[in-house]
Amino acid sequence: MSAQTPTRHNGTNGAAASTKGQLDASKLNFDLTTALKDIPKPGSVELWEQNVATDHMVTCRWTVQNGWDDPVIKPFGDLTISPLASCLHYATQCFEGMKVYRGYDNRVRLFRPDRNARRLVMSAERVSLPSFDPEQLVELIKALVRVDGRRWLSEPGSFRYIRPALIGTGRQLGIQIPKEAILMVTMVCWPDFSTEVPPGVNPRSDLRLITSRNDTIRAWPGGFGYAKVGANYGPSFASHCEAQQAGYDQVLWLLGDEGLVTEAGASNFFAVVRDEKTSKPVLLTAPLTDRVILDGVTRRSVLDLVQNRLSEELEVREAKFTIKDVEAAWRKGLLQEAFVSGTAFFIKNVSTIRVGDFNIDLPQKQDDGSGFGPRIKSWLKDIMFGGEDHEWGVIVE
C-alpha cells in the first residue's frame, strides 16, 4: 500500500472556521423505545459484567461533506459500520468516562462534566477526529440522563457510568484522516470499585500494586498518554492480566531507566510523604508537563481540594519522582499513605507495592479514615451526592 499524505478537512480539528453543520444539542431528535430492559440488582453478576446499558443512547454522525448531522436519542443498540472503517484499522477513536449520581436529596448530578467534554475534544484532535463545542456534548449528556435517569437511577446514593465516545467510521484504508465519524453517548450499570468486589471474591478495601516490567512501557514523552484513546489501554491488558495472576490488582507503571512513577493501571497515583527537612506531609503525584499521564478529572479535583482545604496540613507537589524515591521514603518511615484516583476506582487506598523481590507495605492507619485519602474521598462523595452544595455538582433538572 502506498503512503498517502494526510489532509485535514474543513470541520475537523485545526481547520479554519467552517459553515458546515456544527454539533447542536438544540436540534436533538427523540426516538424512544417502549421495550424497556431489566435493571441489574446491586451486587449481581450482571452488574459486574459492566455491559448492561440503559434503554437509550445518543448518536450523531459527522461527514466531511456536511459536518454534524442532527443528534438523536434512540433505543440502545448495535452500530453498523464498514469492515474498512478507520477506527478498526488505525485506532481513530477516543472516549470519556464519567458518572451520574442520584443524590441523597433525590436530585441527579453530573460531576464536572465540562472537563470531560473538553478532554474529549482534545483527545479527538490527537487522533484527527472532528471537533465540536464541548458545551453541546454536555447538553446531550444531560438529555440522555433526563430520559433514562428516572428509571435507571431511582435510588438515592446510586450512580451510573456514562461513556461518550467518538470513532472514525469512514470506509477507507491508507494513511488518511477519517471522512466520517460517529459521536455516541451511552449510560451503563457499574459497580462501586471503591467499596465492592465481585460475587465470590473476598472483600478488600485496598489495592495491591506491582511495578511494571523493565521491557514494558505504557506511555512516553511525545506519545499520547495524555489523551483518552483506546491505544492507551488495549496494549496494557496483558500486563494487567499478569499482575492479577500474580495476586495484584493493578500495574504501577514506571518510565525510563530511573523508574519514574507515572500511573497505576488506568488511574492516577498519589503518595503522601513526610518531607525529611520540614516534617510537613507532601502529596506527590506525577506532573502533566511531559504529557505522559492523563489529566484525570478526579486527579484535578483532589489537587484542587487539597490546595483549598488542606494547604496548611499538606503540600501539593506535582513533580517527577522515582520508585527508588518511594522505596527510600518507606525505609526511612516517611511514606505515610498512597492512593489512586479515577472515575472507575474513585479514591482507593494502596496497601502494597511490589518492587522486584520485595513489598513496600503501606501503613494500615489509612484504613481507619484518618489518612488524607479517605478525607478527600469523603469531600468528593459529598459533592457528588449532594451532601455539599458545590459548583462541581451540576444538577440535571
JSON list of C-alpha atoms in Angstrom, two decimals, residues 189-379:
[
{"chain": "A", "resi": 189, "resn": "CYS", "atom": "CA", "xyz": [-24.64, -0.03, 35.02]},
{"chain": "A", "resi": 190, "resn": "TRP", "atom": "CA", "xyz": [-21.40, -0.02, 37.01]},
{"chain": "A", "resi": 191, "resn": "PRO", "atom": "CA", "xyz": [-20.20, -1.50, 40.31]},
{"chain": "A", "resi": 192, "resn": "ASP", "atom": "CA", "xyz": [-18.61, 0.62, 43.01]},
{"chain": "A", "resi": 193, "resn": "PHE", "atom": "CA", "xyz": [-14.97, -0.43, 42.69]},
{"chain": "A", "resi": 194, "resn": "SER", "atom": "CA", "xyz": [-14.01, 1.69, 45.70]},
{"chain": "A", "resi": 195, "resn": "THR", "atom": "CA", "xyz": [-16.11, -0.37, 48.14]},
{"chain": "A", "resi": 196, "resn": "GLU", "atom": "CA", "xyz": [-17.37, -3.53, 46.41]},
{"chain": "A", "resi": 197, "resn": "VAL", "atom": "CA", "xyz": [-15.90, -6.74, 45.00]},
{"chain": "A", "resi": 198, "resn": "PRO", "atom": "CA", "xyz": [-17.36, -9.24, 42.51]},
{"chain": "A", "resi": 199, "resn": "PRO", "atom": "CA", "xyz": [-19.56, -12.07, 43.82]},
{"chain": "A", "resi": 200, "resn": "GLY", "atom": "CA", "xyz": [-17.46, -14.86, 45.33]},
{"chain": "A", "resi": 201, "resn": "VAL", "atom": "CA", "xyz": [-14.42, -12.65, 45.94]},
{"chain": "A", "resi": 202, "resn": "ASN", "atom": "CA", "xyz": [-13.25, -11.87, 49.46]},
{"chain": "A", "resi": 203, "resn": "PRO", "atom": "CA", "xyz": [-13.91, -8.18, 50.21]},
{"chain": "A", "resi": 204, "resn": "ARG", "atom": "CA", "xyz": [-10.90, -5.88, 50.49]},
{"chain": "A", "resi": 205, "resn": "SER", "atom": "CA", "xyz": [-10.80, -2.10, 50.80]},
{"chain": "A", "resi": 206, "resn": "ASP", "atom": "CA", "xyz": [-7.31, -1.64, 49.39]},
{"chain": "A", "resi": 207, "resn": "LEU", "atom": "CA", "xyz": [-5.30, -2.06, 46.19]},
{"chain": "A", "resi": 208, "resn": "ARG", "atom": "CA", "xyz": [-2.17, -4.15, 45.76]},
{"chain": "A", "resi": 209, "resn": "LEU", "atom": "CA", "xyz": [0.15, -2.84, 43.03]},
{"chain": "A", "resi": 210, "resn": "ILE", "atom": "CA", "xyz": [3.12, -4.38, 41.22]},
{"chain": "A", "resi": 211, "resn": "THR", "atom": "CA", "xyz": [5.63, -2.30, 39.28]},
{"chain": "A", "resi": 212, "resn": "SER", "atom": "CA", "xyz": [5.80, -2.72, 35.52]},
{"chain": "A", "resi": 213, "resn": "ARG", "atom": "CA", "xyz": [8.49, -4.85, 33.91]},
{"chain": "A", "resi": 214, "resn": "ASN", "atom": "CA", "xyz": [11.59, -3.16, 32.52]},
{"chain": "A", "resi": 215, "resn": "ASP", "atom": "CA", "xyz": [10.68, -4.18, 28.97]},
{"chain": "A", "resi": 216, "resn": "THR", "atom": "CA", "xyz": [7.15, -2.74, 29.08]},
{"chain": "A", "resi": 217, "resn": "ILE", "atom": "CA", "xyz": [6.14, 0.93, 28.80]},
{"chain": "A", "resi": 218, "resn": "ARG", "atom": "CA", "xyz": [2.58, 2.23, 28.82]},
{"chain": "A", "resi": 219, "resn": "ALA", "atom": "CA", "xyz": [3.21, 5.83, 27.71]},
{"chain": "A", "resi": 220, "resn": "TRP", "atom": "CA", "xyz": [6.18, 8.03, 26.87]},
{"chain": "A", "resi": 221, "resn": "PRO", "atom": "CA", "xyz": [7.02, 11.70, 26.21]},
{"chain": "A", "resi": 222, "resn": "GLY", "atom": "CA", "xyz": [5.82, 12.75, 22.78]},
{"chain": "A", "resi": 223, "resn": "GLY", "atom": "CA", "xyz": [3.25, 9.96, 22.67]},
{"chain": "A", "resi": 224, "resn": "PHE", "atom": "CA", "xyz": [-0.44, 10.03, 23.56]},
{"chain": "A", "resi": 225, "resn": "GLY", "atom": "CA", "xyz": [-0.58, 9.09, 27.24]},
{"chain": "A", "resi": 226, "resn": "TYR", "atom": "CA", "xyz": [-2.32, 12.41, 27.95]},
{"chain": "A", "resi": 227, "resn": "ALA", "atom": "CA", "xyz": [-5.23, 11.60, 25.60]},
{"chain": "A", "resi": 228, "resn": "LYS", "atom": "CA", "xyz": [-8.06, 9.19, 26.37]},
{"chain": "A", "resi": 229, "resn": "VAL", "atom": "CA", "xyz": [-7.68, 7.00, 23.30]},
{"chain": "A", "resi": 230, "resn": "GLY", "atom": "CA", "xyz": [-8.08, 3.24, 23.04]},
{"chain": "A", "resi": 231, "resn": "ALA", "atom": "CA", "xyz": [-4.45, 2.79, 22.03]},
{"chain": "A", "resi": 232, "resn": "ASN", "atom": "CA", "xyz": [-3.52, 3.79, 25.60]},
{"chain": "A", "resi": 233, "resn": "TYR", "atom": "CA", "xyz": [-5.44, 0.87, 27.07]},
{"chain": "A", "resi": 234, "resn": "GLY", "atom": "CA", "xyz": [-5.55, -2.24, 24.87]},
{"chain": "A", "resi": 235, "resn": "PRO", "atom": "CA", "xyz": [-1.76, -2.80, 24.84]},
{"chain": "A", "resi": 236, "resn": "SER", "atom": "CA", "xyz": [-1.71, -2.71, 28.66]},
{"chain": "A", "resi": 237, "resn": "PHE", "atom": "CA", "xyz": [-4.26, -5.52, 29.14]},
{"chain": "A", "resi": 238, "resn": "ALA", "atom": "CA", "xyz": [-1.63, -8.29, 29.00]},
{"chain": "A", "resi": 239, "resn": "SER", "atom": "CA", "xyz": [0.38, -6.68, 31.82]},
{"chain": "A", "resi": 240, "resn": "HIS", "atom": "CA", "xyz": [-2.81, -6.18, 33.82]},
{"chain": "A", "resi": 241, "resn": "CYS", "atom": "CA", "xyz": [-3.68, -9.87, 33.50]},
{"chain": "A", "resi": 242, "resn": "GLU", "atom": "CA", "xyz": [-0.16, -10.87, 34.54]},
{"chain": "A", "resi": 243, "resn": "ALA", "atom": "CA", "xyz": [-0.46, -8.68, 37.63]},
{"chain": "A", "resi": 244, "resn": "GLN", "atom": "CA", "xyz": [-3.77, -10.26, 38.60]},
{"chain": "A", "resi": 245, "resn": "GLN", "atom": "CA", "xyz": [-2.40, -13.77, 38.09]},
{"chain": "A", "resi": 246, "resn": "ALA", "atom": "CA", "xyz": [0.43, -12.85, 40.46]},
{"chain": "A", "resi": 247, "resn": "GLY", "atom": "CA", "xyz": [-2.07, -11.75, 43.11]},
{"chain": "A", "resi": 248, "resn": "TYR", "atom": "CA", "xyz": [-2.04, -8.00, 42.50]},
{"chain": "A", "resi": 249, "resn": "ASP", "atom": "CA", "xyz": [-4.78, -5.63, 41.37]},
{"chain": "A", "resi": 250, "resn": "GLN", "atom": "CA", "xyz": [-3.02, -3.17, 39.08]},
{"chain": "A", "resi": 251, "resn": "VAL", "atom": "CA", "xyz": [0.32, -2.34, 37.49]},
{"chain": "A", "resi": 252, "resn": "LEU", "atom": "CA", "xyz": [2.23, 0.68, 38.78]},
{"chain": "A", "resi": 253, "resn": "TRP", "atom": "CA", "xyz": [3.64, 1.96, 35.51]},
{"chain": "A", "resi": 254, "resn": "LEU", "atom": "CA", "xyz": [7.26, 3.12, 35.57]},
{"chain": "A", "resi": 255, "resn": "LEU", "atom": "CA", "xyz": [9.09, 5.04, 32.85]},
{"chain": "A", "resi": 256, "resn": "GLY", "atom": "CA", "xyz": [12.74, 5.04, 31.84]},
{"chain": "A", "resi": 257, "resn": "ASP", "atom": "CA", "xyz": [15.84, 3.52, 33.38]},
{"chain": "A", "resi": 258, "resn": "GLU", "atom": "CA", "xyz": [15.35, 5.62, 36.51]},
{"chain": "A", "resi": 259, "resn": "GLY", "atom": "CA", "xyz": [11.85, 4.19, 37.07]},
{"chain": "A", "resi": 260, "resn": "LEU", "atom": "CA", "xyz": [9.73, 7.35, 37.07]},
{"chain": "A", "resi": 261, "resn": "VAL", "atom": "CA", "xyz": [6.33, 6.71, 38.66]},
{"chain": "A", "resi": 262, "resn": "THR", "atom": "CA", "xyz": [3.50, 7.58, 36.26]},
{"chain": "A", "resi": 263, "resn": "GLU", "atom": "CA", "xyz": [0.10, 5.88, 36.69]},
{"chain": "A", "resi": 264, "resn": "ALA", "atom": "CA", "xyz": [-1.42, 2.88, 38.45]},
{"chain": "A", "resi": 265, "resn": "GLY", "atom": "CA", "xyz": [-3.35, 0.82, 35.94]},
{"chain": "A", "resi": 266, "resn": "ALA", "atom": "CA", "xyz": [-5.63, 3.39, 34.34]},
{"chain": "A", "resi": 267, "resn": "SER", "atom": "CA", "xyz": [-5.70, 5.58, 37.46]},
{"chain": "A", "resi": 268, "resn": "ASN", "atom": "CA", "xyz": [-3.63, 8.49, 38.71]},
{"chain": "A", "resi": 269, "resn": "PHE", "atom": "CA", "xyz": [-1.26, 7.67, 41.59]},
{"chain": "A", "resi": 270, "resn": "PHE", "atom": "CA", "xyz": [-0.61, 9.71, 44.75]},
{"chain": "A", "resi": 271, "resn": "ALA", "atom": "CA", "xyz": [1.84, 9.21, 47.61]},
{"chain": "A", "resi": 272, "resn": "VAL", "atom": "CA", "xyz": [1.88, 11.12, 50.89]},
{"chain": "A", "resi": 273, "resn": "VAL", "atom": "CA", "xyz": [5.48, 11.51, 52.07]},
{"chain": "A", "resi": 274, "resn": "ARG", "atom": "CA", "xyz": [6.72, 13.46, 55.07]},
{"chain": "A", "resi": 275, "resn": "ASP", "atom": "CA", "xyz": [9.39, 15.96, 53.99]},
{"chain": "A", "resi": 276, "resn": "GLU", "atom": "CA", "xyz": [12.65, 15.00, 55.68]},
{"chain": "A", "resi": 277, "resn": "LYS", "atom": "CA", "xyz": [13.67, 18.63, 56.29]},
{"chain": "A", "resi": 278, "resn": "THR", "atom": "CA", "xyz": [10.39, 20.31, 57.24]},
{"chain": "A", "resi": 279, "resn": "SER", "atom": "CA", "xyz": [8.47, 17.25, 58.54]},
{"chain": "A", "resi": 280, "resn": "LYS", "atom": "CA", "xyz": [5.41, 18.54, 56.65]},
{"chain": "A", "resi": 281, "resn": "PRO", "atom": "CA", "xyz": [3.45, 15.91, 54.69]},
{"chain": "A", "resi": 282, "resn": "VAL", "atom": "CA", "xyz": [3.72, 16.29, 50.91]},
{"chain": "A", "resi": 283, "resn": "LEU", "atom": "CA", "xyz": [1.23, 14.96, 48.36]},
{"chain": "A", "resi": 284, "resn": "LEU", "atom": "CA", "xyz": [3.33, 13.65, 45.48]},
{"chain": "A", "resi": 285, "resn": "THR", "atom": "CA", "xyz": [1.91, 12.97, 42.03]},
{"chain": "A", "resi": 286, "resn": "ALA", "atom": "CA", "xyz": [3.41, 12.86, 38.55]},
{"chain": "A", "resi": 287, "resn": "PRO", "atom": "CA", "xyz": [3.25, 16.13, 36.57]},
{"chain": "A", "resi": 288, "resn": "LEU", "atom": "CA", "xyz": [1.43, 16.77, 33.30]},
{"chain": "A", "resi": 289, "resn": "THR", "atom": "CA", "xyz": [4.39, 18.55, 31.71]},
{"chain": "A", "resi": 290, "resn": "ASP", "atom": "CA", "xyz": [5.65, 15.64, 29.57]},
{"chain": "A", "resi": 291, "resn": "ARG", "atom": "CA", "xyz": [2.09, 14.70, 28.53]},
{"chain": "A", "resi": 292, "resn": "VAL", "atom": "CA", "xyz": [2.72, 11.14, 29.69]},
{"chain": "A", "resi": 293, "resn": "ILE", "atom": "CA", "xyz": [-0.22, 10.83, 32.09]},
{"chain": "A", "resi": 294, "resn": "LEU", "atom": "CA", "xyz": [-3.90, 11.61, 31.79]},
{"chain": "A", "resi": 295, "resn": "ASP", "atom": "CA", "xyz": [-5.18, 14.85, 33.28]},
{"chain": "A", "resi": 296, "resn": "GLY", "atom": "CA", "xyz": [-7.79, 12.97, 35.29]},
{"chain": "A", "resi": 297, "resn": "VAL", "atom": "CA", "xyz": [-10.89, 14.84, 36.42]},
{"chain": "A", "resi": 298, "resn": "THR", "atom": "CA", "xyz": [-10.73, 13.16, 39.83]},
{"chain": "A", "resi": 299, "resn": "ARG", "atom": "CA", "xyz": [-6.97, 13.86, 39.97]},
{"chain": "A", "resi": 300, "resn": "ARG", "atom": "CA", "xyz": [-7.52, 17.55, 39.32]},
{"chain": "A", "resi": 301, "resn": "SER", "atom": "CA", "xyz": [-10.32, 17.63, 41.90]},
{"chain": "A", "resi": 302, "resn": "VAL", "atom": "CA", "xyz": [-8.07, 16.00, 44.52]},
{"chain": "A", "resi": 303, "resn": "LEU", "atom": "CA", "xyz": [-5.39, 18.64, 43.94]},
{"chain": "A", "resi": 304, "resn": "ASP", "atom": "CA", "xyz": [-7.91, 21.49, 43.98]},
{"chain": "A", "resi": 305, "resn": "LEU", "atom": "CA", "xyz": [-9.42, 20.31, 47.27]},
{"chain": "A", "resi": 306, "resn": "VAL", "atom": "CA", "xyz": [-6.03, 19.87, 48.92]},
{"chain": "A", "resi": 307, "resn": "GLN", "atom": "CA", "xyz": [-4.94, 23.35, 47.86]},
{"chain": "A", "resi": 308, "resn": "ASN", "atom": "CA", "xyz": [-8.22, 24.91, 49.02]},
{"chain": "A", "resi": 309, "resn": "ARG", "atom": "CA", "xyz": [-8.86, 22.96, 52.23]},
{"chain": "A", "resi": 310, "resn": "LEU", "atom": "CA", "xyz": [-5.63, 21.33, 53.39]},
{"chain": "A", "resi": 311, "resn": "SER", "atom": "CA", "xyz": [-2.92, 23.79, 52.39]},
{"chain": "A", "resi": 312, "resn": "GLU", "atom": "CA", "xyz": [-1.75, 24.23, 55.98]},
{"chain": "A", "resi": 313, "resn": "GLU", "atom": "CA", "xyz": [-1.56, 20.47, 56.56]},
{"chain": "A", "resi": 314, "resn": "LEU", "atom": "CA", "xyz": [-0.50, 19.06, 53.20]},
{"chain": "A", "resi": 315, "resn": "GLU", "atom": "CA", "xyz": [1.76, 20.47, 50.48]},
{"chain": "A", "resi": 316, "resn": "VAL", "atom": "CA", "xyz": [0.96, 19.61, 46.85]},
{"chain": "A", "resi": 317, "resn": "ARG", "atom": "CA", "xyz": [3.97, 18.66, 44.76]},
{"chain": "A", "resi": 318, "resn": "GLU", "atom": "CA", "xyz": [3.37, 17.81, 41.09]},
{"chain": "A", "resi": 319, "resn": "ALA", "atom": "CA", "xyz": [6.87, 16.62, 40.26]},
{"chain": "A", "resi": 320, "resn": "LYS", "atom": "CA", "xyz": [8.79, 13.72, 38.81]},
{"chain": "A", "resi": 321, "resn": "PHE", "atom": "CA", "xyz": [9.70, 11.04, 41.33]},
{"chain": "A", "resi": 322, "resn": "THR", "atom": "CA", "xyz": [11.01, 7.51, 41.02]},
{"chain": "A", "resi": 323, "resn": "ILE", "atom": "CA", "xyz": [10.16, 4.19, 42.58]},
{"chain": "A", "resi": 324, "resn": "LYS", "atom": "CA", "xyz": [13.52, 4.43, 44.37]},
{"chain": "A", "resi": 325, "resn": "ASP", "atom": "CA", "xyz": [12.32, 7.68, 45.94]},
{"chain": "A", "resi": 326, "resn": "VAL", "atom": "CA", "xyz": [9.21, 5.86, 47.17]},
{"chain": "A", "resi": 327, "resn": "GLU", "atom": "CA", "xyz": [11.31, 2.99, 48.50]},
{"chain": "A", "resi": 328, "resn": "ALA", "atom": "CA", "xyz": [13.72, 5.36, 50.27]},
{"chain": "A", "resi": 329, "resn": "ALA", "atom": "CA", "xyz": [10.84, 7.22, 51.93]},
{"chain": "A", "resi": 330, "resn": "TRP", "atom": "CA", "xyz": [9.34, 3.91, 53.05]},
{"chain": "A", "resi": 331, "resn": "ARG", "atom": "CA", "xyz": [12.61, 2.64, 54.52]},
{"chain": "A", "resi": 332, "resn": "LYS", "atom": "CA", "xyz": [13.02, 5.91, 56.45]},
{"chain": "A", "resi": 333, "resn": "GLY", "atom": "CA", "xyz": [9.46, 5.75, 57.77]},
{"chain": "A", "resi": 334, "resn": "LEU", "atom": "CA", "xyz": [8.43, 8.84, 55.79]},
{"chain": "A", "resi": 335, "resn": "LEU", "atom": "CA", "xyz": [5.87, 7.19, 53.48]},
{"chain": "A", "resi": 336, "resn": "GLN", "atom": "CA", "xyz": [2.52, 7.77, 55.18]},
{"chain": "A", "resi": 337, "resn": "GLU", "atom": "CA", "xyz": [0.00, 6.56, 52.61]},
{"chain": "A", "resi": 338, "resn": "ALA", "atom": "CA", "xyz": [-0.70, 6.09, 48.92]},
{"chain": "A", "resi": 339, "resn": "PHE", "atom": "CA", "xyz": [-3.91, 6.04, 46.92]},
{"chain": "A", "resi": 340, "resn": "VAL", "atom": "CA", "xyz": [-5.19, 6.10, 43.36]},
{"chain": "A", "resi": 341, "resn": "SER", "atom": "CA", "xyz": [-7.88, 8.26, 41.80]},
{"chain": "A", "resi": 342, "resn": "GLY", "atom": "CA", "xyz": [-10.08, 7.85, 38.76]},
{"chain": "A", "resi": 343, "resn": "THR", "atom": "CA", "xyz": [-13.66, 7.54, 37.60]},
{"chain": "A", "resi": 344, "resn": "ALA", "atom": "CA", "xyz": [-13.74, 3.75, 37.97]},
{"chain": "A", "resi": 345, "resn": "PHE", "atom": "CA", "xyz": [-11.95, 3.34, 41.31]},
{"chain": "A", "resi": 346, "resn": "PHE", "atom": "CA", "xyz": [-12.84, 6.82, 42.63]},
{"chain": "A", "resi": 347, "resn": "ILE", "atom": "CA", "xyz": [-10.37, 7.07, 45.55]},
{"chain": "A", "resi": 348, "resn": "LYS", "atom": "CA", "xyz": [-8.85, 3.81, 46.75]},
{"chain": "A", "resi": 349, "resn": "ASN", "atom": "CA", "xyz": [-6.02, 3.24, 49.21]},
{"chain": "A", "resi": 350, "resn": "VAL", "atom": "CA", "xyz": [-2.91, 1.30, 48.22]},
{"chain": "A", "resi": 351, "resn": "SER", "atom": "CA", "xyz": [-1.73, -1.24, 50.78]},
{"chain": "A", "resi": 352, "resn": "THR", "atom": "CA", "xyz": [1.19, -2.87, 48.94]},
{"chain": "A", "resi": 353, "resn": "ILE", "atom": "CA", "xyz": [3.58, -2.06, 46.12]},
{"chain": "A", "resi": 354, "resn": "ARG", "atom": "CA", "xyz": [5.61, -5.00, 44.83]},
{"chain": "A", "resi": 355, "resn": "VAL", "atom": "CA", "xyz": [9.04, -3.83, 43.65]},
{"chain": "A", "resi": 356, "resn": "GLY", "atom": "CA", "xyz": [11.29, -6.57, 42.29]},
{"chain": "A", "resi": 357, "resn": "ASP", "atom": "CA", "xyz": [11.63, -9.17, 45.05]},
{"chain": "A", "resi": 358, "resn": "PHE", "atom": "CA", "xyz": [10.21, -7.17, 47.97]},
{"chain": "A", "resi": 359, "resn": "ASN", "atom": "CA", "xyz": [6.99, -5.45, 49.04]},
{"chain": "A", "resi": 360, "resn": "ILE", "atom": "CA", "xyz": [6.52, -1.86, 50.13]},
{"chain": "A", "resi": 361, "resn": "ASP", "atom": "CA", "xyz": [3.76, -2.23, 52.71]},
{"chain": "A", "resi": 362, "resn": "LEU", "atom": "CA", "xyz": [1.85, 0.95, 53.45]},
{"chain": "A", "resi": 363, "resn": "PRO", "atom": "CA", "xyz": [0.79, 1.93, 56.99]},
{"chain": "A", "resi": 364, "resn": "GLN", "atom": "CA", "xyz": [-2.58, 0.47, 57.87]},
{"chain": "A", "resi": 365, "resn": "LYS", "atom": "CA", "xyz": [-3.74, 3.57, 59.75]},
{"chain": "A", "resi": 366, "resn": "GLN", "atom": "CA", "xyz": [-5.15, 4.90, 56.47]},
{"chain": "A", "resi": 367, "resn": "ASP", "atom": "CA", "xyz": [-7.91, 2.28, 56.67]},
{"chain": "A", "resi": 368, "resn": "ASP", "atom": "CA", "xyz": [-9.45, 3.88, 59.76]},
{"chain": "A", "resi": 369, "resn": "GLY", "atom": "CA", "xyz": [-10.32, 7.08, 57.90]},
{"chain": "A", "resi": 370, "resn": "SER", "atom": "CA", "xyz": [-7.55, 9.17, 59.45]},
{"chain": "A", "resi": 371, "resn": "GLY", "atom": "CA", "xyz": [-5.48, 9.40, 56.26]},
{"chain": "A", "resi": 372, "resn": "PHE", "atom": "CA", "xyz": [-5.68, 12.20, 53.73]},
{"chain": "A", "resi": 373, "resn": "GLY", "atom": "CA", "xyz": [-7.07, 9.90, 51.03]},
{"chain": "A", "resi": 374, "resn": "PRO", "atom": "CA", "xyz": [-10.22, 8.97, 52.99]},
{"chain": "A", "resi": 375, "resn": "ARG", "atom": "CA", "xyz": [-10.82, 12.61, 53.93]},
{"chain": "A", "resi": 376, "resn": "ILE", "atom": "CA", "xyz": [-10.58, 13.76, 50.32]},
{"chain": "A", "resi": 377, "resn": "LYS", "atom": "CA", "xyz": [-12.80, 10.89, 49.23]},
{"chain": "A", "resi": 378, "resn": "SER", "atom": "CA", "xyz": [-15.44, 11.92, 51.77]},
{"chain": "A", "resi": 379, "resn": "TRP", "atom": "CA", "xyz": [-15.46, 15.51, 50.49]}
]
